[in-house]
Coordinates of N, CA and C in Angstrom, one line a residue:
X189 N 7.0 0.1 -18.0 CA 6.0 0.5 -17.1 C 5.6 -0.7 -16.3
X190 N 5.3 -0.4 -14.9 CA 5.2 -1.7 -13.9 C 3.4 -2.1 -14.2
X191 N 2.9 -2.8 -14.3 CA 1.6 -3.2 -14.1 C 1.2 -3.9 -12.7
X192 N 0.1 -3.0 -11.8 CA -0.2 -3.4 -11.0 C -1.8 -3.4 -10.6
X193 N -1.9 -4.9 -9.7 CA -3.5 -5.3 -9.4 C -3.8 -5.9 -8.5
X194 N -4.5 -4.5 -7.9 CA -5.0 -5.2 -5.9 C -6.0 -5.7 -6.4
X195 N -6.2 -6.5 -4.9 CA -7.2 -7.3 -5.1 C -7.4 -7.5 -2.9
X196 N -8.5 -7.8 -2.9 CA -8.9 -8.3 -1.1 C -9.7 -7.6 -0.3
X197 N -9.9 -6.2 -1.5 CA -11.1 -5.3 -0.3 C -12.3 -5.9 -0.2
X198 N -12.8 -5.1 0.8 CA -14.3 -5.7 0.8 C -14.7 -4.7 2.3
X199 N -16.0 -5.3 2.7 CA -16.6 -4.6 3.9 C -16.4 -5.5 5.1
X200 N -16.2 -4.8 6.3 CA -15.9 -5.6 7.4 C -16.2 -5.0 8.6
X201 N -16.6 -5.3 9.9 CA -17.0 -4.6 10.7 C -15.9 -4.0 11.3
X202 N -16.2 -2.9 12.4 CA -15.0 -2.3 12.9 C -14.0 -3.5 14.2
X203 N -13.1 -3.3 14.2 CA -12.5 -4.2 14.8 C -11.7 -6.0 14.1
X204 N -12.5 -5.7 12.6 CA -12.0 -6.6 11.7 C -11.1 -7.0 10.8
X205 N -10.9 -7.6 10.2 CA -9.7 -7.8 9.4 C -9.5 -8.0 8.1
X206 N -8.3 -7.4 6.9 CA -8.8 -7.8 5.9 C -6.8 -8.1 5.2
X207 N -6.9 -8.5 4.7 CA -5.5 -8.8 3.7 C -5.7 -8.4 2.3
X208 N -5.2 -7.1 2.0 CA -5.1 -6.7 0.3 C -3.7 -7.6 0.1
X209 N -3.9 -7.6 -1.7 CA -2.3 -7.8 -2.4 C -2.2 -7.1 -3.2
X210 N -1.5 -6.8 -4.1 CA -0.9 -6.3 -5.1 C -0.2 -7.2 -5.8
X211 N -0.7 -7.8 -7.0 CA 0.4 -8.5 -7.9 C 0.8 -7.1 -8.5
X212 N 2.3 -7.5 -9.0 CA 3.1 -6.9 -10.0 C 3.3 -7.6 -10.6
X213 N 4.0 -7.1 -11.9 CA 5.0 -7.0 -13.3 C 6.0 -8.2 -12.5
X214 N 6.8 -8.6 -13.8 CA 7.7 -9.6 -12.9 C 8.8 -8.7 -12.5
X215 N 9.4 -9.0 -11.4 CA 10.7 -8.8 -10.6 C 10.4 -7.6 -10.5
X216 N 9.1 -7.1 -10.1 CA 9.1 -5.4 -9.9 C 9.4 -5.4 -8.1
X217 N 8.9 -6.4 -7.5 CA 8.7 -6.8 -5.7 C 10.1 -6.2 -5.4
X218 N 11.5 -6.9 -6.3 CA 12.7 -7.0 -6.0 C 13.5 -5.9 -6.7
X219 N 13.2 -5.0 -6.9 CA 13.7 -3.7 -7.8 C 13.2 -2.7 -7.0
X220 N 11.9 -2.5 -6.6 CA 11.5 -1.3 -6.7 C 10.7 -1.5 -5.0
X221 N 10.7 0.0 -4.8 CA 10.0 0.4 -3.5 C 8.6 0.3 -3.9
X222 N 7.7 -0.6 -2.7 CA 6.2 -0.7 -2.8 C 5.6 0.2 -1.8
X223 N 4.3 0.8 -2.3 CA 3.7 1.6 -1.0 C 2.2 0.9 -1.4
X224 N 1.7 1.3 -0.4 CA 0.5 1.1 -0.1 C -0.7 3.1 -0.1
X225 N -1.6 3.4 -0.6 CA -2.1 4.2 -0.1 C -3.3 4.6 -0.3
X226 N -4.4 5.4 0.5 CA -5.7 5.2 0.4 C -6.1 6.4 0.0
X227 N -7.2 6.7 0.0 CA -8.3 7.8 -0.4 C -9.5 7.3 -0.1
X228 N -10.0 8.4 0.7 CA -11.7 8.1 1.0 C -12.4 9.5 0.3
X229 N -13.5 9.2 0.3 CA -14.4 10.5 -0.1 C -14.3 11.7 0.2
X230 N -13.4 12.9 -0.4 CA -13.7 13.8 -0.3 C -12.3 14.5 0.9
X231 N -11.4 13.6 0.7 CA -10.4 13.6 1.4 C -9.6 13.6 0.3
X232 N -7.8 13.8 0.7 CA -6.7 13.6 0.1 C -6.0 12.6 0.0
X233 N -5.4 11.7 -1.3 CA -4.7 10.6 -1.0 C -4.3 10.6 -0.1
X234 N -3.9 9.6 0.8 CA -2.8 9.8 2.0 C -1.6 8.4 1.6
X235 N -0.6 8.4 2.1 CA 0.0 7.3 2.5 C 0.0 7.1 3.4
X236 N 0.3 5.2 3.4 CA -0.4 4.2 4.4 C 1.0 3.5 5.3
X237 N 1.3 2.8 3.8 CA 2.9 1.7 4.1 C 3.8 1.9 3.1
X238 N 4.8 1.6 2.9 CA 6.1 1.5 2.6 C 6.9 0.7 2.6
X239 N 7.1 -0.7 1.8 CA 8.6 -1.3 1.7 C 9.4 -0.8 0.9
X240 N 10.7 -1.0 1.4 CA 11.9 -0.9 0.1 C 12.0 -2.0 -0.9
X241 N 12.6 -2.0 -2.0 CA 13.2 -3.1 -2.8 C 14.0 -4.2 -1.6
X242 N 14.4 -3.5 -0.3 CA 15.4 -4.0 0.6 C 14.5 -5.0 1.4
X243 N 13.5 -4.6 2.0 CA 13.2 -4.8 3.1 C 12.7 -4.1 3.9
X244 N 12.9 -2.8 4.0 CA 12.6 -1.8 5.0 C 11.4 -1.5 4.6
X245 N 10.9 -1.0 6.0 CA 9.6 -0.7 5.8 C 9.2 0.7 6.7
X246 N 8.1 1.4 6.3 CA 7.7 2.8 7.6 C 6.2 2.5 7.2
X247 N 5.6 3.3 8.5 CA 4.3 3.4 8.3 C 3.7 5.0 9.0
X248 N 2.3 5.4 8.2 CA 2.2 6.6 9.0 C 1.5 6.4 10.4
X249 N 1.5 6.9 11.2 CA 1.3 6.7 13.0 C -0.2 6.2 12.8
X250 N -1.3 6.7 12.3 CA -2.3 6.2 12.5 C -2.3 4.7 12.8
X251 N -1.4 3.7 11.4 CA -1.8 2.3 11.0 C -0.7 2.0 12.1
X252 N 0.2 2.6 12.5 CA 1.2 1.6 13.4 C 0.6 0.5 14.4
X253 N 1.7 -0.4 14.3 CA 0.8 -1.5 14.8 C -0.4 -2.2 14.3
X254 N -1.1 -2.0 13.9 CA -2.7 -2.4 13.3 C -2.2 -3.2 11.7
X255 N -1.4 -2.3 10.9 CA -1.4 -2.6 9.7 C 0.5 -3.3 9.8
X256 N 0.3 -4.3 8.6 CA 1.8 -4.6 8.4 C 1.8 -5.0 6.9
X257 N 2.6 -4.4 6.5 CA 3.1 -4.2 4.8 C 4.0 -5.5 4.6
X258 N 4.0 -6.3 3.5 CA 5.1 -7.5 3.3 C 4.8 -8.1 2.2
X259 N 6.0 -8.5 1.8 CA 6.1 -9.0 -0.3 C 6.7 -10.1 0.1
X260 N 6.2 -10.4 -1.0 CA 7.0 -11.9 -1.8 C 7.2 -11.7 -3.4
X261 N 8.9 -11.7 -3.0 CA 9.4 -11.1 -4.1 C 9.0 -12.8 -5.4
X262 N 8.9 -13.5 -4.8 CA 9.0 -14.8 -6.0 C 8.0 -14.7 -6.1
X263 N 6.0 -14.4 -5.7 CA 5.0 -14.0 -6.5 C 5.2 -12.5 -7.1
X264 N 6.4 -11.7 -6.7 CA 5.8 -10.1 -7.1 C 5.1 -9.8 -6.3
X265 N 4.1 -10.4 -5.4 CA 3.5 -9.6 -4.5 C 3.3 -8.9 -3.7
X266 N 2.6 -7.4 -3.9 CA 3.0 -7.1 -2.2 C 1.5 -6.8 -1.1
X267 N 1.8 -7.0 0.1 CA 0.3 -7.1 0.9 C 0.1 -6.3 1.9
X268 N -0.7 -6.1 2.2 CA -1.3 -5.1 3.6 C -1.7 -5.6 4.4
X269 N -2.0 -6.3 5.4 CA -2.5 -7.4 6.4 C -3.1 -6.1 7.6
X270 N -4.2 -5.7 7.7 CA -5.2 -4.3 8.6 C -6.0 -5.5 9.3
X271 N -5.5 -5.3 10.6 CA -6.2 -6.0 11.9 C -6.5 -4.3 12.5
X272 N -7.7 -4.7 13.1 CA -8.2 -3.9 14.1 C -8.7 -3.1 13.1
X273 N -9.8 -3.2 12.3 CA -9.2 -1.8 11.5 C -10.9 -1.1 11.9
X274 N -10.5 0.2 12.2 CA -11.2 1.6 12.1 C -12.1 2.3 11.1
X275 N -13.7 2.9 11.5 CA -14.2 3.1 10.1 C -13.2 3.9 9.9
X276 N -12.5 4.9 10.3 CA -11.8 5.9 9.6 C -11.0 5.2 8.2
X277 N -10.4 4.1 8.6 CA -9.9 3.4 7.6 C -10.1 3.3 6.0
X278 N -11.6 3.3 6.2 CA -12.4 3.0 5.2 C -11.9 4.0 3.4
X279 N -11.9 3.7 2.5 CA -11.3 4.0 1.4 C -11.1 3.0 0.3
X280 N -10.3 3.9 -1.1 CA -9.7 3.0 -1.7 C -8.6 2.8 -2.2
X281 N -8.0 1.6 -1.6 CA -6.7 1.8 -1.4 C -5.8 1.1 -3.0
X282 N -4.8 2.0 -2.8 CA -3.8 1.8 -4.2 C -2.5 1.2 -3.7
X283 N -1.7 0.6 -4.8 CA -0.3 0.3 -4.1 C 0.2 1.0 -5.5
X284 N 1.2 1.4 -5.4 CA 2.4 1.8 -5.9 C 3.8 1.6 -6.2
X285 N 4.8 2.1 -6.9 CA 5.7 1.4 -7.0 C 6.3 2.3 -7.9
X286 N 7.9 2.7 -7.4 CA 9.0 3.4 -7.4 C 10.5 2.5 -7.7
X287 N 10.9 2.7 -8.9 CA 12.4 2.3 -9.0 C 13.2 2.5 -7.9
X288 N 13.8 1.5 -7.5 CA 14.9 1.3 -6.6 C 14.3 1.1 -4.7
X289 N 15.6 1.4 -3.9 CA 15.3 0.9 -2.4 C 14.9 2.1 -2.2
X290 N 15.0 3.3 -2.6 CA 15.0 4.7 -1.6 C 13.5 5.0 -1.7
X291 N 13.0 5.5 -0.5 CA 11.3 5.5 -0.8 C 11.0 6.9 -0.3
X292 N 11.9 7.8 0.4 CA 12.0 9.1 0.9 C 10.8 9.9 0.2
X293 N 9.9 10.5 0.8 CA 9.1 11.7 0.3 C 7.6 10.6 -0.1
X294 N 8.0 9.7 0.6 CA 6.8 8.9 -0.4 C 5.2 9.2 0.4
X295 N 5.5 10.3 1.2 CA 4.3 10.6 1.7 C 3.5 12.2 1.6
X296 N 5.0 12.3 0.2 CA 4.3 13.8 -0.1 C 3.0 13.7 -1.0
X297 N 2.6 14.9 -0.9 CA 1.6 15.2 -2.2 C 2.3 15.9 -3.4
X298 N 2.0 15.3 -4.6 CA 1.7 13.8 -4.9 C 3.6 12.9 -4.1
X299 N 2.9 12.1 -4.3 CA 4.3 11.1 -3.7 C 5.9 11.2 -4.7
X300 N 6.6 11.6 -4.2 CA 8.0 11.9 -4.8 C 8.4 10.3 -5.4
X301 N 8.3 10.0 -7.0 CA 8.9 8.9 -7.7 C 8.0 7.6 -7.8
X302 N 6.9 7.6 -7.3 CA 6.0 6.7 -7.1 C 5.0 7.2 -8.1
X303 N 5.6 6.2 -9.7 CA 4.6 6.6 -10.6 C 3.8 5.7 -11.1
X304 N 4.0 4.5 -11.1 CA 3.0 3.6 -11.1 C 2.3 3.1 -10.2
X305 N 1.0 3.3 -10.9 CA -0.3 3.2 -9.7 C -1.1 2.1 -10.2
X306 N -1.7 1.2 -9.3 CA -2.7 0.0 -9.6 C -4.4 0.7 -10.0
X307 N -5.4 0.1 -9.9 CA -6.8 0.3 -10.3 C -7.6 0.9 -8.6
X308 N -6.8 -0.1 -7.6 CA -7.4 0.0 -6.5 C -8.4 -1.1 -6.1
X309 N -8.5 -0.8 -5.0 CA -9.7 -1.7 -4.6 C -10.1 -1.2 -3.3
X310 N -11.4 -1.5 -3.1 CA -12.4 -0.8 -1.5 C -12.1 -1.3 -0.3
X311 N -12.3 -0.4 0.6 CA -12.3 -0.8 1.8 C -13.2 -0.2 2.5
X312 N -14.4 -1.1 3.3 CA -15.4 0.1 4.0 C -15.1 -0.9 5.2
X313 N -15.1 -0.1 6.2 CA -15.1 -0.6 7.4 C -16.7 0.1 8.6
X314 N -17.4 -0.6 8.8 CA -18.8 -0.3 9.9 C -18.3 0.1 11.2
X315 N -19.3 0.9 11.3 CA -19.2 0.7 13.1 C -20.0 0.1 13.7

């Protein structure tokens, strides 16, 4: 089982910026597909980002542009870097992590193969 722990939320005003991480398990960065995904109040998980074990990456249209997903496979790390960010943004966001490069479906409910989940951590964004 992968062990994972964000860490970097916090409150920020709209238009501001924040950098989550995700440590992992060792060599999970380089094995397995990372996502990123949030939940706010009263709403439905959603997915946010998506790397592969490879490199590749997708995002859903809202964050395009704004948000950029990227690891370091020699910390295990993986991160979310949210400029510009929107109260809608606001939530608590999880990262995840899926055996292998293929990340397909990773935006279903619940997410196709994405079984380990971190604790989370907040994100509120003001207006």
């Amino acid at each position: 089982q992968v062990h994972l722990v964000e860490s970097g939320g916090g409150s920020v005003q709209a238009g501001g910026s924040l950098r989550l991480s995700c440590t992992a398990s060792k060599y999970t960065t380089s094995r397995y597909s990372m996502a990123w995904y949030r939940q706010a109040p009263g709403k439905e998980r959603e997915g946010v980002a998506v790397i592969s074990s490879d490199g590749r990456s997708s995002y859903i249209t809202a964050v395009k542009v704004r948000f950029t997903i990227s690891k370091d496979d020699a910390k295990d790390t993986l991160y979310l870097q949210m400029n510009s960010l929107k109260p809608e943004d606001s939530g608590m966001y999880y990262c995840a992590a899926r055996d292998g490069s293929d990340f397909s479906g990773w935006t279903f409910t619940p997410p196709r193969g994405f079984n380990d989940w971190g604790q989370g951590t907040q994100v509120t964004v003001s207006s």
